[in-house]
Amino acid sequence: MPRSRKIFLQQIYQKLLKKFGPQFWWPAPTRFEVIIGAILTQNTNWANVEKALTVLKDKRLLSPQALYKITPRQLASCIKPAGYFNVKAKRIKNFIRFLFEVHEGKIEKMRQEKPENLRSQLLCVNGIGAETADSILLYALDKPFFVVDAYTKRILSRHGIISPDADYATIQQLFMTSLRKNLKVFNEYHALIVRCAKEYCKKKPLCEGCPLEDLSKTL
DNA sequence: GACCAGGCACATC
DNA sequence: GATGTGCATGGT
């Protein structure tokens, strides 16, 4: 990778942090809740996810044991506010089944797995793709994997750092080889990208007032 | 009423 | 292997 691109990614982080400050993403009370949230938030507004999580909490269903017992149909009816409730119910059940079959139903057991192995295992669960796997690894399990999403792609391609058709692994590598392997930075950086894209990167062709505006000129 | 939101798997060509 | 499509609610 060109050295300039590396520095560029580091500069973007500093700019975003300066502009928006820390984002405090995912301060959920349990790792398990973060994981379920990661599945529920697929292609969905976070506010809707919180509603679904509240229902699960109120019904005392937000535990591996409880979700193991519940039927997909019952689960679907609880998570309706998050949208795609039938698919997501299946996906959550798939994850729970994996958790019990491979890690005795225990998150802490799962955390003992070697990070690379764990990522492969998660990707084998039907319904968990690269982004959801990395969100789980980073935000729930404290494993340093950079999360790439639609916003990340949009911002980077808009500022000419990647081509619009760059794939997930390529973009992830870009970040992971440019930055220290640091949980806090990975966590914050992804959240900052989402924040920036939401506020400034919606309108085509250019995002007026975006803190990254001037950077692309220096590339 | 259209559009969007912190994706993914599957069908089809 | 690329491209298209279904899944669904709630806020703007």
Tab-separated table of C-alpha atoms (C1' of nucleotides) in Angstrom:
chain	number	residue	atom	x	y	z
A	1	MET	CA	0.000	0.000	0.000
A	2	PRO	CA	1.256	3.480	-0.782
A	3	ARG	CA	2.604	5.193	2.287
A	4	SER	CA	0.439	8.225	1.619
A	5	ARG	CA	-2.712	6.160	1.940
A	6	LYS	CA	-1.599	4.874	5.284
A	7	ILE	CA	-0.986	8.338	6.627
A	8	PHE	CA	-4.210	9.462	5.052
A	9	LEU	CA	-6.217	6.936	7.027
A	10	GLN	CA	-4.510	8.035	10.205
A	11	GLN	CA	-5.263	11.665	9.428
A	12	ILE	CA	-8.897	10.887	8.771
A	13	TYR	CA	-9.158	9.353	12.208
A	14	GLN	CA	-7.686	12.401	13.880
A	15	LYS	CA	-9.950	14.738	11.943
A	16	LEU	CA	-13.068	12.778	12.749
A	17	LEU	CA	-12.191	12.460	16.411
A	18	LYS	CA	-11.498	16.156	16.659
A	19	LYS	CA	-14.746	17.052	14.964
A	20	PHE	CA	-17.134	14.606	16.630
A	21	GLY	CA	-15.390	13.396	19.793
A	22	PRO	CA	-15.718	9.855	21.135
A	23	GLN	CA	-18.930	8.096	20.086
A	24	PHE	CA	-19.353	5.657	22.991
A	25	TRP	CA	-20.614	2.872	20.810
A	26	TRP	CA	-22.202	-0.163	22.244
A	27	PRO	CA	-21.897	0.350	25.966
A	28	ALA	CA	-24.337	-2.558	26.443
A	29	PRO	CA	-24.401	-4.198	29.864
A	30	THR	CA	-23.447	-7.645	28.541
A	31	ARG	CA	-21.426	-9.107	25.699
A	32	PHE	CA	-24.384	-11.260	24.835
A	33	GLU	CA	-26.612	-8.253	24.312
A	34	VAL	CA	-24.083	-6.739	21.932
A	35	ILE	CA	-24.057	-9.914	19.868
A	36	ILE	CA	-27.823	-10.073	19.560
A	37	GLY	CA	-27.823	-6.369	18.741
A	38	ALA	CA	-25.254	-6.949	16.015
A	39	ILE	CA	-27.559	-9.418	14.292
A	40	LEU	CA	-30.658	-7.298	14.801
A	41	THR	CA	-29.040	-4.207	13.337
A	42	GLN	CA	-28.382	-5.757	9.939
A	43	ASN	CA	-29.637	-3.222	7.408
A	44	THR	CA	-31.682	-1.600	10.140
A	45	ASN	CA	-31.810	1.627	12.069
A	46	TRP	CA	-30.382	1.283	15.578
A	47	ALA	CA	-33.424	2.891	17.196
A	48	ASN	CA	-35.549	0.000	15.941
A	49	VAL	CA	-33.043	-2.494	17.282
A	50	GLU	CA	-33.270	-0.972	20.742
A	51	LYS	CA	-36.993	-1.471	20.726
A	52	ALA	CA	-36.589	-5.136	19.930
A	53	LEU	CA	-33.907	-5.518	22.601
A	54	THR	CA	-36.206	-3.910	25.151
A	55	VAL	CA	-38.930	-6.418	24.371
A	56	LEU	CA	-36.479	-9.272	24.817
A	57	LYS	CA	-35.264	-7.845	28.113
A	58	ASP	CA	-38.752	-7.259	29.448
A	59	LYS	CA	-39.631	-10.859	28.681
A	60	ARG	CA	-36.395	-12.064	30.274
A	61	LEU	CA	-35.349	-13.641	27.006
A	62	LEU	CA	-31.967	-11.966	26.600
A	63	SER	CA	-29.823	-14.902	27.651
A	64	PRO	CA	-28.343	-17.852	25.760
A	65	GLN	CA	-30.481	-20.304	27.730
A	66	ALA	CA	-33.762	-18.482	27.153
A	67	LEU	CA	-33.118	-17.982	23.450
A	68	TYR	CA	-32.093	-21.609	23.129
A	69	LYS	CA	-35.503	-22.733	24.346
A	70	ILE	CA	-37.715	-20.284	22.472
A	71	THR	CA	-39.132	-21.200	19.057
A	72	PRO	CA	-38.195	-19.140	15.991
A	73	ARG	CA	-41.819	-18.099	15.681
A	74	GLN	CA	-41.997	-16.798	19.254
A	75	LEU	CA	-38.668	-15.044	18.851
A	76	ALA	CA	-39.807	-13.431	15.610
A	77	SER	CA	-42.852	-11.953	17.295
A	78	CYS	CA	-40.630	-10.332	19.949
A	79	ILE	CA	-38.210	-8.711	17.532
A	80	LYS	CA	-40.730	-7.288	15.096
A	81	PRO	CA	-39.665	-3.656	15.599
A	82	ALA	CA	-36.227	-4.463	14.191
A	83	GLY	CA	-37.658	-5.488	10.827
A	84	TYR	CA	-36.882	-8.663	8.838
A	85	PHE	CA	-38.060	-10.436	11.962
A	86	ASN	CA	-38.442	-13.879	10.435
A	87	VAL	CA	-34.954	-13.963	8.942
A	88	LYS	CA	-33.392	-12.442	12.020
A	89	ALA	CA	-35.138	-14.905	14.333
A	90	LYS	CA	-33.588	-17.721	12.326
A	91	ARG	CA	-30.195	-16.045	12.365
A	92	ILE	CA	-30.256	-15.556	16.116
A	93	LYS	CA	-31.277	-19.167	16.600
A	94	ASN	CA	-28.430	-20.241	14.317
A	95	PHE	CA	-25.969	-18.309	16.424
A	96	ILE	CA	-27.370	-19.724	19.675
A	97	ARG	CA	-27.146	-23.252	18.302
A	98	PHE	CA	-23.505	-22.610	17.363
A	99	LEU	CA	-22.814	-21.167	20.819
A	100	PHE	CA	-24.111	-24.296	22.509
A	101	GLU	CA	-22.712	-26.833	20.086
A	102	VAL	CA	-19.208	-25.404	19.952
A	103	HIS	CA	-18.762	-23.340	23.128
A	104	GLU	CA	-21.041	-24.922	25.730
A	105	GLY	CA	-23.433	-21.995	25.491
A	106	LYS	CA	-20.877	-19.742	27.141
A	107	ILE	CA	-19.604	-16.455	25.771
A	108	GLU	CA	-16.490	-16.655	27.934
A	109	LYS	CA	-15.692	-20.040	26.439
A	110	MET	CA	-16.063	-18.582	23.002
A	111	ARG	CA	-13.695	-15.746	23.896
A	112	GLN	CA	-10.935	-18.226	24.644
A	113	GLU	CA	-10.864	-19.312	21.024
A	114	LYS	CA	-8.054	-17.984	18.884
A	115	PRO	CA	-9.368	-14.796	17.217
A	116	GLU	CA	-8.780	-15.968	13.641
A	117	ASN	CA	-10.458	-19.305	14.347
A	118	LEU	CA	-13.361	-17.619	16.022
A	119	ARG	CA	-13.875	-15.369	13.030
A	120	SER	CA	-13.979	-18.385	10.707
A	121	GLN	CA	-16.425	-20.120	13.025
A	122	LEU	CA	-18.726	-17.111	13.107
A	123	LEU	CA	-18.657	-16.825	9.333
A	124	CYS	CA	-19.872	-20.420	9.126
A	125	VAL	CA	-23.053	-19.508	10.989
A	126	ASN	CA	-25.776	-18.914	8.437
A	127	GLY	CA	-26.824	-15.294	8.742
A	128	ILE	CA	-23.520	-13.971	10.039
A	129	GLY	CA	-21.509	-12.313	7.310
A	130	ALA	CA	-18.227	-10.439	7.460
A	131	GLU	CA	-19.580	-7.236	8.934
A	132	THR	CA	-21.677	-8.900	11.616
A	133	ALA	CA	-18.808	-11.234	12.509
A	134	ASP	CA	-16.379	-8.357	12.884
A	135	SER	CA	-18.883	-6.310	14.885
A	136	ILE	CA	-19.304	-9.218	17.256
A	137	LEU	CA	-15.556	-9.751	17.498
A	138	LEU	CA	-14.755	-6.094	18.071
A	139	TYR	CA	-17.668	-4.754	20.069
A	140	ALA	CA	-18.734	-7.821	22.030
A	141	LEU	CA	-15.592	-9.871	22.419
A	142	ASP	CA	-12.787	-7.284	22.445
A	143	LYS	CA	-10.974	-8.816	19.481
A	144	PRO	CA	-9.279	-6.242	17.247
A	145	PHE	CA	-10.963	-6.618	13.851
A	146	PHE	CA	-11.885	-3.546	11.861
A	147	VAL	CA	-15.552	-3.325	10.928
A	148	VAL	CA	-16.297	-2.287	7.368
A	149	ASP	CA	-19.785	-1.258	6.362
A	150	ALA	CA	-21.655	0.548	3.631
A	151	TYR	CA	-20.711	3.907	5.144
A	152	THR	CA	-17.031	3.045	5.239
A	153	LYS	CA	-17.120	2.143	1.598
A	154	ARG	CA	-19.073	5.241	0.676
A	155	ILE	CA	-16.759	7.611	2.512
A	156	LEU	CA	-13.532	6.064	1.266
A	157	SER	CA	-14.607	5.834	-2.328
A	158	ARG	CA	-16.051	9.313	-2.259
A	159	HIS	CA	-12.711	10.674	-1.149
A	160	GLY	CA	-10.851	8.674	-3.741
A	161	ILE	CA	-9.066	6.276	-1.417
A	162	ILE	CA	-10.617	3.109	-2.787
A	163	SER	CA	-12.507	2.206	-5.897
A	164	PRO	CA	-16.280	1.976	-5.454
A	165	ASP	CA	-16.205	-1.760	-6.097
A	166	ALA	CA	-13.481	-2.618	-3.584
A	167	ASP	CA	-14.450	-5.687	-1.596
A	168	TYR	CA	-14.781	-6.132	2.153
A	169	ALA	CA	-11.481	-7.884	2.787
A	170	THR	CA	-9.522	-5.312	0.821
A	171	ILE	CA	-10.990	-2.412	2.738
A	172	GLN	CA	-10.521	-4.142	6.052
A	173	GLN	CA	-6.893	-4.853	5.243
A	174	LEU	CA	-6.406	-1.224	4.377
A	175	PHE	CA	-7.386	-0.183	7.884
A	176	MET	CA	-5.741	-3.024	9.699
A	177	THR	CA	-2.367	-2.476	8.092
A	178	SER	CA	-2.531	1.289	8.471
A	179	LEU	CA	-3.391	1.442	12.145
A	180	ARG	CA	-2.015	0.056	15.356
A	181	LYS	CA	-3.907	-3.053	16.369
A	182	ASN	CA	-5.761	-1.148	19.031
A	183	LEU	CA	-9.240	-1.985	20.263
A	184	LYS	CA	-10.170	1.537	21.180
A	185	VAL	CA	-9.060	2.973	17.854
A	186	PHE	CA	-10.873	0.312	15.817
A	187	ASN	CA	-13.969	0.758	17.922
A	188	GLU	CA	-13.980	4.530	17.731
A	189	TYR	CA	-12.926	4.801	14.102
A	190	HIS	CA	-15.785	2.742	12.783
A	191	ALA	CA	-18.297	4.626	14.914
A	192	LEU	CA	-16.870	7.947	13.737
A	193	ILE	CA	-17.173	6.928	10.112
A	194	VAL	CA	-20.818	6.088	10.637
A	195	ARG	CA	-21.384	9.408	12.369
A	196	CYS	CA	-19.651	11.397	9.650
A	197	ALA	CA	-21.346	9.578	6.798
A	198	LYS	CA	-24.764	10.048	8.347
A	199	GLU	CA	-24.268	13.755	8.715
A	200	TYR	CA	-22.261	14.701	5.656
A	201	CYS	CA	-22.033	11.886	3.168
A	202	LYS	CA	-25.632	11.488	2.141
A	203	LYS	CA	-26.061	13.947	-0.621
A	204	LYS	CA	-24.495	13.440	-3.970
A	205	PRO	CA	-22.162	14.500	-5.347
A	206	LEU	CA	-20.275	16.071	-2.478
A	207	CYS	CA	-20.763	16.450	1.192
A	208	GLU	CA	-20.629	20.071	2.131
A	209	GLY	CA	-19.009	20.863	5.455
A	210	CYS	CA	-17.586	17.371	5.779
A	211	PRO	CA	-14.468	17.448	7.982
A	212	LEU	CA	-12.687	15.365	5.351
A	213	GLU	CA	-13.381	17.776	2.539
A	214	ASP	CA	-9.904	19.249	2.314
A	215	LEU	CA	-8.058	15.969	2.804
A	216	SER	CA	-8.759	14.438	-0.549
A	217	LYS	CA	-6.959	17.286	-2.234
A	218	THR	CA	-3.716	16.272	-0.569
A	219	LEU	CA	-3.869	12.658	-1.733
B	1	DG	C1'	-45.784	8.229	-0.190
B	2	DA	C1'	-40.931	7.641	-1.131
B	3	DC	C1'	-36.698	6.818	0.856
B	4	DC	C1'	-33.483	5.129	4.141
B	5	DA	C1'	-31.437	2.235	7.891
B	6	DG	C1'	-24.782	-0.106	11.602
B	7	DG	C1'	-26.587	-7.129	5.708
B	8	DC	C1'	-27.077	-11.598	4.244
B	9	DA	C1'	-28.232	-15.667	1.603
B	10	DC	C1'	-29.942	-17.457	-2.326
B	11	DA	C1'	-31.487	-17.671	-7.314
B	12	DT	C1'	-30.361	-16.838	-11.827
B	13	DC	C1'	-27.820	-15.677	-15.769
C	1	DG	C1'	-18.401	-14.484	-10.597
C	2	DA	C1'	-21.328	-10.707	-11.070
C	3	DT	C1'	-25.827	-9.046	-10.603
C	4	DG	C1'	-30.608	-9.067	-8.826
C	5	DT	C1'	-34.004	-10.022	-5.239
C	6	DG	C1'	-36.495	-11.014	-0.815
C	7	DC	C1'	-36.691	-9.972	3.747
C	8	DA	C1'	-40.042	-5.625	7.046
C	9	DT	C1'	-40.329	-2.168	10.557
C	10	DG	C1'	-40.271	2.756	11.932
C	11	DG	C1'	-38.446	7.533	11.344
C	12	DT	C1'	-37.874	11.583	8.225
